[in-house]
Tab-separated table of C-alpha atoms in Angstrom:
chain	number	residue	atom	x	y	z
A	19	MET	CA	-44.835	83.984	-66.453
A	20	THR	CA	-44.936	80.780	-68.525
A	21	SER	CA	-43.980	77.164	-68.357
A	22	ARG	CA	-44.129	74.411	-70.977
A	23	ILE	CA	-45.681	70.985	-71.313
A	24	GLY	CA	-43.931	69.464	-74.298
A	25	SER	CA	-43.897	72.199	-76.933
A	26	GLN	CA	-47.048	73.932	-75.701
A	27	PRO	CA	-46.766	77.121	-73.614
A	28	VAL	CA	-48.931	77.186	-70.513
A	29	PHE	CA	-49.733	80.403	-68.727
A	30	GLY	CA	-49.477	79.938	-64.973
A	31	VAL	CA	-50.411	83.430	-63.828
A	32	GLN	CA	-53.753	84.096	-62.208
A	33	ALA	CA	-56.172	84.759	-65.055
A	34	HIS	CA	-58.925	86.393	-62.996
A	35	PRO	CA	-57.337	88.036	-59.930
A	36	GLY	CA	-59.762	88.621	-57.101
A	37	GLY	CA	-62.601	86.835	-58.878
A	38	LEU	CA	-64.811	83.856	-58.199
A	39	PHE	CA	-65.554	80.518	-59.853
A	40	ARG	CA	-69.124	79.196	-59.655
A	41	ARG	CA	-70.656	75.831	-60.450
A	42	ALA	CA	-74.450	75.412	-60.315
A	43	ILE	CA	-76.432	72.155	-60.339
A	44	ALA	CA	-80.220	71.695	-60.492
A	45	LEU	CA	-82.015	68.402	-59.782
A	46	ASP	CA	-85.757	68.277	-60.497
A	47	HIS	CA	-88.514	65.656	-60.604
A	48	ARG	CA	-90.655	65.898	-63.736
A	49	GLY	CA	-93.569	63.729	-62.753
A	50	PRO	CA	-93.428	60.030	-61.817
A	51	GLY	CA	-90.432	58.190	-63.183
A	52	ARG	CA	-88.419	61.132	-64.522
A	53	VAL	CA	-85.621	63.243	-63.071
A	54	VAL	CA	-83.888	66.077	-64.906
A	55	GLY	CA	-80.498	67.457	-63.941
A	56	TRP	CA	-78.596	70.476	-65.226
A	57	LEU	CA	-75.021	71.574	-64.530
A	58	GLU	CA	-73.309	74.790	-65.522
A	59	ASP	CA	-70.042	76.520	-64.728
A	60	HIS	CA	-67.542	78.720	-66.529
A	61	TYR	CA	-66.520	75.901	-68.903
A	62	HIS	CA	-69.455	73.466	-69.059
A	63	HIS	CA	-73.219	73.319	-69.544
A	64	PHE	CA	-74.801	69.865	-69.592
A	65	GLY	CA	-78.210	68.355	-68.919
A	66	VAL	CA	-79.462	64.815	-68.330
A	67	THR	CA	-82.827	63.087	-68.106
A	68	ILE	CA	-83.247	59.838	-66.203
A	69	GLU	CA	-86.358	57.784	-66.939
A	70	HIS	CA	-86.831	55.135	-64.280
A	71	ALA	CA	-89.251	52.460	-63.093
A	72	ASP	CA	-89.102	49.617	-60.576
A	73	GLY	CA	-85.794	50.881	-59.228
A	74	HIS	CA	-83.975	50.768	-62.584
A	75	VAL	CA	-83.005	53.160	-65.368
A	76	ARG	CA	-85.328	52.759	-68.354
A	77	ASP	CA	-83.829	55.495	-70.516
A	78	VAL	CA	-81.255	58.277	-70.331
A	79	GLY	CA	-80.924	61.477	-72.347
A	80	MET	CA	-78.151	64.058	-72.500
A	81	ALA	CA	-77.965	67.668	-73.674
A	82	ALA	CA	-74.731	69.596	-74.253
A	83	PRO	CA	-75.323	73.315	-74.856
A	84	ARG	CA	-71.688	74.267	-74.120
A	85	PHE	CA	-68.458	72.298	-73.687
A	86	PRO	CA	-64.695	72.784	-74.061
A	87	TRP	CA	-63.720	70.083	-76.597
A	88	SER	CA	-65.381	69.233	-79.898
A	89	THR	CA	-65.885	65.582	-78.897
A	90	CYS	CA	-67.590	66.161	-75.523
A	91	ALA	CA	-71.147	65.832	-76.839
A	92	GLY	CA	-70.259	62.386	-78.173
A	93	ALA	CA	-70.269	61.123	-74.583
A	94	ALA	CA	-74.022	60.618	-75.042
A	95	VAL	CA	-73.172	57.302	-76.732
A	96	PRO	CA	-71.257	55.564	-73.887
A	97	LEU	CA	-73.813	56.984	-71.457
A	98	ARG	CA	-76.348	54.542	-72.943
A	99	ALA	CA	-74.595	51.822	-70.907
A	100	LEU	CA	-76.611	53.123	-67.954
A	101	VAL	CA	-79.911	51.783	-69.345
A	102	GLY	CA	-81.095	48.813	-67.293
A	103	LYS	CA	-78.850	49.600	-64.329
A	104	PRO	CA	-80.269	50.015	-60.793
A	105	LEU	CA	-80.812	53.360	-59.088
A	106	ILE	CA	-78.374	54.290	-56.323
A	107	THR	CA	-78.612	56.214	-53.067
A	108	ARG	CA	-74.877	56.962	-52.810
A	109	ALA	CA	-73.590	59.028	-55.729
A	110	SER	CA	-70.131	57.442	-55.693
A	111	ASP	CA	-71.665	54.024	-56.468
A	112	LEU	CA	-72.172	55.022	-60.100
A	113	GLY	CA	-68.617	53.904	-60.833
A	114	ARG	CA	-69.722	50.337	-60.122
A	115	LEU	CA	-72.334	50.537	-62.887
A	116	ILE	CA	-70.524	52.267	-65.765
A	117	ASP	CA	-66.903	53.145	-66.558
A	118	MET	CA	-66.316	56.810	-65.667
A	119	ARG	CA	-63.272	56.995	-67.954
A	120	LEU	CA	-65.470	56.502	-71.022
A	121	GLN	CA	-67.925	59.215	-69.952
A	122	CYS	CA	-67.850	62.979	-69.822
A	123	THR	CA	-66.704	63.496	-66.217
A	124	HIS	CA	-69.242	66.253	-65.578
A	125	VAL	CA	-72.155	64.355	-67.086
A	126	PHE	CA	-71.092	61.333	-65.033
A	127	ASP	CA	-71.238	63.419	-61.846
A	128	LEU	CA	-74.603	64.877	-62.818
A	129	VAL	CA	-76.062	61.465	-63.624
A	130	ALA	CA	-74.946	60.154	-60.234
A	131	LEU	CA	-76.820	62.970	-58.505
A	132	ALA	CA	-79.898	62.429	-60.676
A	133	LEU	CA	-79.954	58.721	-59.843
A	134	VAL	CA	-79.856	59.528	-56.137
A	135	GLN	CA	-82.648	62.028	-56.672
A	136	ALA	CA	-84.714	59.316	-58.364
A	137	ALA	CA	-83.954	56.629	-55.777
A	138	THR	CA	-84.648	58.749	-52.707
A	139	GLY	CA	-87.526	60.863	-54.013
A	140	ARG	CA	-86.073	63.826	-52.154
A	141	ALA	CA	-87.350	67.305	-52.997
A	142	ASP	CA	-86.022	69.287	-55.964
A	143	ARG	CA	-82.782	71.033	-55.085
A	144	THR	CA	-80.161	73.434	-56.390
A	145	TYR	CA	-76.472	73.400	-55.529
A	146	GLU	CA	-73.997	76.235	-56.003
A	147	VAL	CA	-70.269	75.971	-55.358
A	148	GLN	CA	-68.356	79.207	-54.852
A	149	VAL	CA	-64.560	79.174	-55.157
A	150	PRO	CA	-62.814	82.530	-54.667
A	151	ASP	CA	-59.615	82.830	-56.702
A	152	ARG	CA	-56.412	81.872	-54.908
A	153	ALA	CA	-52.795	82.992	-55.195
A	154	VAL	CA	-50.786	80.661	-57.433
A	155	THR	CA	-47.200	79.903	-58.321
A	156	VAL	CA	-45.968	77.916	-61.316
A	157	ASN	CA	-44.793	74.351	-60.757
A	158	PRO	CA	-41.610	73.981	-62.865
A	159	ASP	CA	-41.844	70.179	-62.640
A	160	ALA	CA	-45.382	69.918	-64.055
A	161	ALA	CA	-45.972	66.835	-66.177
A	162	ASN	CA	-49.361	67.951	-67.485
A	163	ALA	CA	-51.755	70.888	-67.437
A	164	ALA	CA	-53.394	69.789	-64.174
A	165	GLU	CA	-50.099	70.127	-62.285
A	166	ILE	CA	-48.917	73.471	-63.666
A	167	ASN	CA	-50.197	75.657	-60.809
A	168	LEU	CA	-49.500	75.406	-57.080
A	169	PHE	CA	-52.301	76.941	-55.028
A	170	GLY	CA	-51.996	79.022	-51.890
A	171	PRO	CA	-54.519	79.432	-49.052
A	172	GLY	CA	-58.176	79.760	-49.973
A	173	GLU	CA	-61.689	78.631	-49.238
A	174	VAL	CA	-64.720	77.032	-50.847
A	175	SER	CA	-68.424	77.027	-50.002
A	176	LEU	CA	-71.322	74.818	-51.063
A	177	LEU	CA	-74.867	76.198	-51.001
A	178	ARG	CA	-77.966	74.039	-51.229
A	179	ASP	CA	-81.104	75.962	-52.140
A	180	GLY	CA	-79.325	79.168	-51.143
A	181	ALA	CA	-78.152	78.043	-47.688
A	182	ARG	CA	-74.531	77.174	-47.000
A	183	VAL	CA	-74.223	73.497	-46.090
A	184	MET	CA	-70.436	73.009	-46.263
A	185	HIS	CA	-67.404	75.284	-46.103
A	186	TRP	CA	-63.704	74.407	-46.180
A	187	SER	CA	-60.502	76.353	-45.684
A	188	LEU	CA	-57.706	75.225	-47.992
A	189	ASP	CA	-53.968	75.446	-48.496
A	190	GLY	CA	-52.652	73.768	-51.618
A	191	GLN	CA	-54.247	70.316	-51.741
A	192	ALA	CA	-54.881	70.269	-47.979
A	193	ILE	CA	-58.174	70.969	-46.226
A	194	THR	CA	-57.154	73.004	-43.176
A	195	GLY	CA	-60.537	73.420	-41.484
A	196	PRO	CA	-63.017	73.492	-39.958
A	197	ALA	CA	-63.334	70.294	-37.932
A	198	PRO	CA	-63.955	67.496	-38.771
A	199	TYR	CA	-62.653	68.205	-42.298
A	200	GLY	CA	-59.307	69.771	-41.452
A	201	GLY	CA	-56.304	67.539	-41.921
A	202	HIS	CA	-57.642	65.708	-44.969
A	203	SER	CA	-56.350	65.964	-48.535
A	204	LEU	CA	-58.086	66.715	-51.825
A	205	GLY	CA	-55.729	64.211	-53.407
A	206	GLN	CA	-54.714	60.759	-52.255
A	207	GLY	CA	-57.176	59.133	-49.876
A	208	PHE	CA	-60.065	61.501	-50.596
A	209	ARG	CA	-62.426	58.818	-51.902
A	210	GLN	CA	-61.652	56.474	-49.023
A	211	TRP	CA	-62.389	59.303	-46.595
A	212	THR	CA	-65.709	60.314	-48.142
A	213	GLU	CA	-66.852	56.682	-48.211
A	214	THR	CA	-66.874	56.841	-44.402
A	215	MET	CA	-69.297	59.792	-44.438
A	216	PRO	CA	-73.094	59.615	-44.466
A	217	GLU	CA	-74.423	59.620	-48.037
A	218	GLU	CA	-75.507	63.253	-48.230
A	219	GLU	CA	-72.374	64.613	-46.559
A	220	ALA	CA	-70.235	62.586	-48.968
A	221	GLU	CA	-72.259	64.017	-51.837
A	222	TYR	CA	-71.509	67.553	-50.668
A	223	ALA	CA	-67.783	66.828	-50.341
A	224	THR	CA	-67.548	65.240	-53.778
A	225	ILE	CA	-69.357	68.144	-55.442
A	226	ILE	CA	-66.917	70.553	-53.805
A	227	ARG	CA	-63.838	68.608	-54.850
A	228	ARG	CA	-64.877	68.456	-58.503
A	229	ALA	CA	-65.592	72.191	-58.536
A	230	LEU	CA	-62.142	72.885	-57.103
A	231	LEU	CA	-60.529	70.835	-59.861
A	232	VAL	CA	-62.477	72.681	-62.561
A	233	ALA	CA	-61.790	76.069	-60.969
A	234	GLY	CA	-58.108	75.485	-61.705
A	235	GLY	CA	-58.874	76.310	-65.335
A	236	ARG	CA	-59.145	79.977	-64.359
A	237	TYR	CA	-55.365	80.097	-63.951
A	238	GLN	CA	-54.495	78.915	-67.454
A	239	ASP	CA	-55.075	80.050	-71.012
A	240	LEU	CA	-56.758	76.857	-72.193
A	241	ASP	CA	-56.913	78.134	-75.766
A	242	VAL	CA	-53.184	77.433	-76.184
A	243	PHE	CA	-54.104	73.723	-76.423
A	244	PRO	CA	-55.368	72.936	-79.954
A	245	THR	CA	-56.577	69.482	-78.861
A	246	SER	CA	-57.074	67.651	-75.598
A	247	ALA	CA	-54.011	65.547	-76.464
A	248	ALA	CA	-51.863	68.671	-76.151
A	249	GLN	CA	-52.649	68.859	-72.443
A	250	ASN	CA	-50.823	65.566	-71.880
A	251	MET	CA	-53.499	64.425	-69.424
A	252	PRO	CA	-54.387	60.809	-68.505
A	253	ALA	CA	-57.252	59.126	-70.376
A	254	ALA	CA	-59.677	59.915	-67.549
A	255	CYS	CA	-62.733	60.932	-69.597
A	256	HIS	CA	-64.384	60.629	-73.013
A	257	SER	CA	-62.511	63.452	-74.758
A	258	PHE	CA	-59.133	62.282	-73.451
A	259	GLN	CA	-59.459	58.684	-74.610
A	260	PRO	CA	-56.981	57.539	-77.317
A	261	GLY	CA	-59.758	57.393	-79.905
A	262	GLN	CA	-60.804	61.011	-79.296
A	263	ARG	CA	-57.868	62.985	-77.911
A	264	HIS	CA	-56.287	63.922	-81.260
A	265	VAL	CA	-59.614	65.015	-82.775
A	266	ALA	CA	-60.934	66.664	-79.592
A	267	PHE	CA	-60.392	70.235	-80.778
A	268	ARG	CA	-60.491	73.121	-78.347
A	269	LEU	CA	-63.665	75.197	-78.767
A	270	SER	CA	-62.198	78.634	-78.273
A	271	GLY	CA	-64.666	81.154	-76.882
A	272	SER	CA	-66.832	78.544	-75.146
A	273	ASP	CA	-65.959	79.833	-71.668
A	274	ARG	CA	-68.270	82.063	-69.638
A	275	ASN	CA	-67.462	84.228	-66.628
A	276	TYR	CA	-70.114	83.964	-63.916
A	277	GLU	CA	-68.257	85.880	-61.202
A	278	THR	CA	-71.053	88.454	-60.929
A	279	ALA	CA	-73.761	86.955	-63.148
A	280	ARG	CA	-75.076	83.987	-61.185
A	281	GLU	CA	-78.657	84.695	-62.280
A	282	ALA	CA	-77.654	83.804	-65.856
A	283	MET	CA	-76.738	80.253	-64.895
A	284	LEU	CA	-79.019	77.242	-65.479
A	285	ALA	CA	-81.072	79.086	-68.088
A	286	HIS	CA	-82.141	75.686	-69.491
A	287	ARG	CA	-83.478	74.354	-66.194
A	288	ALA	CA	-87.077	74.126	-67.433
A	289	VAL	CA	-85.985	72.163	-70.521
A	290	THR	CA	-86.010	68.347	-70.582
A	291	PRO	CA	-82.867	67.001	-72.326
Protein backbone atom coordinates (compact mmCIF):
# COMPACT_ATOMS: atom_id res chain seq x y z
CA MET A 1 0.00 0.00 0.00
CA THR A 2 1.65 3.26 -1.09
CA SER A 3 0.97 6.94 -1.33
CA ARG A 4 3.03 9.77 -2.81
CA ILE A 5 4.46 13.07 -1.64
CA GLY A 6 5.41 14.85 -4.84
CA SER A 7 7.18 12.24 -6.95
CA GLN A 8 8.46 10.19 -4.01
CA PRO A 9 6.67 6.96 -3.03
CA VAL A 10 5.98 6.58 0.67
CA PHE A 11 5.17 3.24 2.20
CA GLY A 12 2.32 3.57 4.69
CA VAL A 13 2.05 -0.03 5.84
CA GLN A 14 3.22 -1.05 9.28
CA ALA A 15 6.92 -1.80 8.94
CA HIS A 16 7.34 -3.74 12.18
CA PRO A 17 3.99 -5.37 13.06
CA GLY A 18 3.65 -6.27 16.71
CA GLY A 19 6.96 -4.67 17.63
CA LEU A 20 8.12 -1.92 19.94
CA PHE A 21 9.92 1.41 19.61
CA ARG A 22 12.33 2.41 22.39
CA ARG A 23 14.07 5.66 23.22
CA ALA A 24 16.65 5.75 26.04
CA ILE A 25 18.16 8.82 27.72
CA ALA A 26 20.93 8.96 30.33
CA LEU A 27 21.79 12.06 32.40
CA ASP A 28 24.92 11.89 34.56
CA HIS A 29 27.01 14.27 36.67
CA ARG A 30 30.74 13.97 35.97
CA GLY A 31 32.15 15.84 38.92
CA PRO A 32 31.50 19.50 39.80
CA GLY A 33 30.43 21.64 36.89
CA ARG A 34 29.88 18.94 34.26
CA VAL A 35 26.82 17.02 33.11
CA VAL A 36 26.82 14.42 30.34
CA GLY A 37 23.72 13.30 28.49
CA TRP A 38 23.21 10.51 25.98
CA LEU A 39 20.17 9.69 23.83
CA GLU A 40 19.58 6.68 21.64
CA ASP A 41 16.67 5.20 19.73
CA HIS A 42 16.13 3.30 16.50
CA TYR A 43 17.20 6.29 14.37
CA HIS A 44 19.44 8.47 16.55
CA HIS A 45 22.43 8.31 18.89
CA PHE A 46 23.68 11.62 20.29
CA GLY A 47 25.63 12.80 23.31
CA VAL A 48 26.20 16.20 24.92
CA THR A 49 28.46 17.62 27.62
CA ILE A 50 27.49 20.74 29.54
CA GLU A 51 30.26 22.55 31.41
CA HIS A 52 28.78 25.04 33.84
CA ALA A 53 29.72 27.44 36.63
CA ASP A 54 27.91 30.19 38.54
CA GLY A 55 24.59 29.16 37.03
CA HIS A 56 25.71 29.56 33.40
CA VAL A 57 26.94 27.37 30.55
CA ARG A 58 30.71 27.70 30.14
CA ASP A 59 31.11 25.19 27.32
CA VAL A 60 29.09 22.63 25.38
CA GLY A 61 30.19 19.56 23.44
CA MET A 62 28.28 17.23 21.14
CA ALA A 63 28.87 13.70 19.87
CA ALA A 64 26.96 12.08 17.00
CA PRO A 65 27.69 8.35 16.66
CA ARG A 66 24.59 7.69 14.52
CA PHE A 67 22.08 9.90 12.71
CA PRO A 68 19.69 9.76 9.74
CA TRP A 69 20.90 12.63 7.51
CA SER A 70 24.44 13.47 6.45
CA THR A 71 24.19 17.02 7.84
CA CYS A 72 22.97 16.16 11.36
CA ALA A 73 26.41 16.24 12.98
CA GLY A 74 26.84 19.80 11.73
CA ALA A 75 24.33 20.91 14.36
CA ALA A 76 27.31 21.11 16.75
CA VAL A 77 28.02 24.55 15.26
CA PRO A 78 24.70 26.33 16.05
CA LEU A 79 24.72 24.60 19.43
CA ARG A 80 27.63 26.88 20.41
CA ALA A 81 25.03 29.65 20.83
CA LEU A 82 24.30 28.06 24.21
CA VAL A 83 27.65 29.17 25.70
CA GLY A 84 27.11 31.94 28.24
CA LYS A 85 23.40 31.23 28.65
CA PRO A 86 21.86 30.55 32.10
CA LEU A 87 20.92 27.11 33.38
CA ILE A 88 17.21 26.28 33.50
CA THR A 89 15.00 24.21 35.78
CA ARG A 90 12.17 23.78 33.25
CA ALA A 91 13.29 21.95 30.11
CA SER A 92 10.89 23.82 27.82
CA ASP A 93 12.62 27.12 28.67
CA LEU A 94 15.53 26.23 26.40
CA GLY A 95 13.60 27.68 23.47
CA ARG A 96 13.98 31.11 25.07
CA LEU A 97 17.77 30.80 24.96
CA ILE A 98 18.50 29.35 21.51
CA ASP A 99 16.50 28.82 18.31
CA MET A 100 15.34 25.18 18.19
CA ARG A 101 14.83 25.35 14.42
CA LEU A 102 18.58 25.78 13.87
CA GLN A 103 19.45 22.82 16.12
CA CYS A 104 19.19 19.08 15.82
CA THR A 105 15.80 18.51 17.48
CA HIS A 106 17.03 15.53 19.48
CA VAL A 107 20.21 17.23 20.66
CA PHE A 108 18.10 20.24 21.62
CA ASP A 109 15.86 18.03 23.76
CA LEU A 110 18.87 16.33 25.34
CA VAL A 111 20.57 19.63 26.11
CA ALA A 112 17.41 20.89 27.81
CA LEU A 113 17.41 17.86 30.10
CA ALA A 114 21.13 18.22 30.81
CA LEU A 115 20.69 21.88 31.76
CA VAL A 116 17.95 20.93 34.21
CA GLN A 117 20.21 18.22 35.59
CA ALA A 118 22.95 20.82 36.11
CA ALA A 119 20.66 23.45 37.63
CA THR A 120 18.89 21.16 40.08
CA GLY A 121 21.77 18.86 41.01
CA ARG A 122 19.34 15.96 41.02
CA ALA A 123 20.73 12.42 41.03
CA ASP A 124 21.85 10.68 37.83
CA ARG A 125 18.90 9.18 35.99
CA THR A 126 17.91 7.07 33.01
CA TYR A 127 14.72 7.39 31.00
CA GLU A 128 13.23 4.79 28.66
CA VAL A 129 10.17 5.35 26.50
CA GLN A 130 8.36 2.27 25.21
CA VAL A 131 5.92 2.64 22.31
CA PRO A 132 4.25 -0.57 21.12
CA ASP A 133 3.45 -0.51 17.40
CA ARG A 134 -0.05 0.64 16.47
CA ALA A 135 -2.41 -0.15 13.61
CA VAL A 136 -2.15 2.43 10.83
CA THR A 137 -4.01 3.53 7.73
CA VAL A 138 -2.68 5.73 4.94
CA ASN A 139 -3.79 9.36 4.82
CA PRO A 140 -4.51 10.09 1.12
CA ASP A 141 -4.38 13.84 1.79
CA ALA A 142 -0.89 13.86 3.33
CA ALA A 143 1.14 16.96 2.53
CA ASN A 144 4.41 15.62 3.92
CA ALA A 145 5.96 12.48 5.38
CA ALA A 146 4.82 13.31 8.93
CA GLU A 147 1.15 13.18 7.89
CA ILE A 148 1.20 10.00 5.78
CA ASN A 149 0.00 7.60 8.50
CA LEU A 150 -3.14 7.76 10.64
CA PHE A 151 -2.69 5.91 13.92
CA GLY A 152 -5.21 3.74 15.71
CA PRO A 153 -5.47 3.00 19.45
CA GLY A 154 -2.26 2.39 21.37
CA GLU A 155 -0.29 3.19 24.47
CA VAL A 156 3.03 4.59 25.63
CA SER A 157 5.02 4.24 28.85
CA LEU A 158 7.88 6.23 30.36
CA LEU A 159 10.28 4.55 32.79
CA ARG A 160 12.68 6.45 35.02
CA ASP A 161 15.47 4.30 36.43
CA GLY A 162 13.41 1.22 35.58
CA ALA A 163 10.16 2.30 37.27
CA ARG A 164 7.16 3.45 35.26
CA VAL A 165 6.41 7.10 36.01
CA MET A 166 3.90 7.92 33.25
CA HIS A 167 1.59 5.90 31.01
CA TRP A 168 -0.93 7.10 28.42
CA SER A 169 -3.58 5.41 26.32
CA LEU A 170 -3.86 6.87 22.83
CA ASP A 171 -6.13 6.99 19.81
CA GLY A 172 -4.78 8.90 16.84
CA GLN A 173 -3.46 12.20 18.19
CA ALA A 174 -5.70 12.04 21.28
CA ILE A 175 -4.66 10.99 24.78
CA THR A 176 -7.61 8.93 26.01
CA GLY A 177 -6.46 8.16 29.55
CA PRO A 178 -5.81 7.81 32.37
CA ALA A 179 -6.94 10.89 34.30
CA PRO A 180 -5.81 13.65 34.40
CA TYR A 181 -4.23 13.20 30.95
CA GLY A 182 -7.23 11.90 29.03
CA GLY A 183 -8.93 14.39 26.77
CA HIS A 184 -5.77 16.23 25.75
CA SER A 185 -4.14 16.23 22.31
CA LEU A 186 -0.60 15.46 21.17
CA GLY A 187 -1.05 18.22 18.62
CA GLN A 188 -2.47 21.70 19.02
CA GLY A 189 -2.39 23.01 22.57
CA PHE A 190 0.07 20.43 23.90
CA ARG A 191 2.74 22.96 24.90
CA GLN A 192 0.22 25.24 26.58
CA TRP A 193 -1.08 22.26 28.55
CA THR A 194 2.32 21.03 29.72
CA GLU A 195 3.28 24.55 30.81
CA THR A 196 0.58 24.24 33.48
CA MET A 197 2.21 21.10 34.91
CA PRO A 198 4.90 20.95 37.59
CA GLU A 199 8.37 20.97 36.03
CA GLU A 200 9.15 17.27 36.34
CA GLU A 201 5.73 16.12 35.17
CA ALA A 202 6.01 18.42 32.15
CA GLU A 203 9.43 16.94 31.44
CA TYR A 204 7.96 13.43 31.41
CA ALA A 205 5.14 14.46 29.07
CA THR A 206 7.47 16.20 26.64
CA ILE A 207 9.83 13.22 26.49
CA ILE A 208 6.88 10.97 25.70
CA ARG A 209 5.53 13.21 22.96
CA ARG A 210 8.86 13.42 21.15
CA ALA A 211 9.27 9.64 21.30
CA LEU A 212 5.81 9.19 19.80
CA LEU A 213 6.71 11.48 16.91
CA VAL A 214 9.94 9.58 16.23
CA ALA A 215 8.22 6.21 16.56
CA GLY A 216 6.18 7.13 13.49
CA GLY A 217 9.28 6.39 11.41
CA ARG A 218 8.66 2.68 11.96
CA TYR A 219 5.72 2.87 9.56
CA GLN A 220 7.64 4.26 6.59
CA ASP A 221 10.55 3.22 4.41
CA LEU A 222 12.67 6.31 5.06
CA ASP A 223 15.28 5.17 2.55
CA VAL A 224 12.99 6.20 -0.32
CA PHE A 225 13.92 9.83 0.50
CA PRO A 226 17.35 10.64 -1.01
CA THR A 227 17.52 13.94 0.92
CA SER A 228 15.60 15.58 3.72
CA ALA A 229 14.14 17.97 1.14
CA ALA A 230 12.31 15.04 -0.45
CA GLN A 231 10.22 14.63 2.69
CA ASN A 232 8.64 18.04 2.09
CA MET A 233 8.80 18.85 5.80
CA PRO A 234 8.88 22.34 7.40
CA ALA A 235 12.27 23.84 8.27
CA ALA A 236 11.93 22.73 11.90
CA CYS A 237 15.50 21.54 12.54
CA HIS A 238 19.10 21.84 11.34
CA SER A 239 18.95 19.26 8.54
CA PHE A 240 15.68 20.66 7.17
CA GLN A 241 16.85 24.27 6.91
CA PRO A 242 17.08 25.73 3.36
CA GLY A 243 20.87 25.74 3.53
CA GLN A 244 21.06 22.02 4.37
CA ARG A 245 17.95 20.25 3.08
CA HIS A 246 19.20 19.59 -0.47
CA VAL A 247 22.58 18.28 0.73
CA ALA A 248 21.19 16.40 3.75
CA PHE A 249 21.54 12.94 2.22
CA ARG A 250 19.79 9.96 3.73
CA LEU A 251 22.25 7.63 5.50
CA SER A 252 20.76 4.32 4.50
CA GLY A 253 21.42 1.54 6.99
CA SER A 254 21.78 3.89 9.98
CA ASP A 255 18.65 2.54 11.68
CA ARG A 256 18.75 0.04 14.54
CA ASN A 257 15.97 -2.17 15.88
CA TYR A 258 15.91 -2.25 19.68
CA GLU A 259 12.61 -4.11 20.10
CA THR A 260 14.30 -6.92 22.04
CA ALA A 261 17.82 -5.57 22.53
CA ARG A 262 17.44 -2.80 25.11
CA GLU A 263 20.71 -3.77 26.81
CA ALA A 264 22.58 -2.65 23.68
CA MET A 265 21.36 0.92 24.02
CA LEU A 266 23.47 3.75 25.49
CA ALA A 267 26.71 1.84 24.96
CA HIS A 268 28.57 5.19 25.03
CA ARG A 269 27.20 6.27 28.41
CA ALA A 270 30.61 6.24 30.11
CA VAL A 271 32.11 8.41 27.35
CA THR A 272 32.29 12.21 27.67
CA PRO A 273 31.37 13.89 24.34
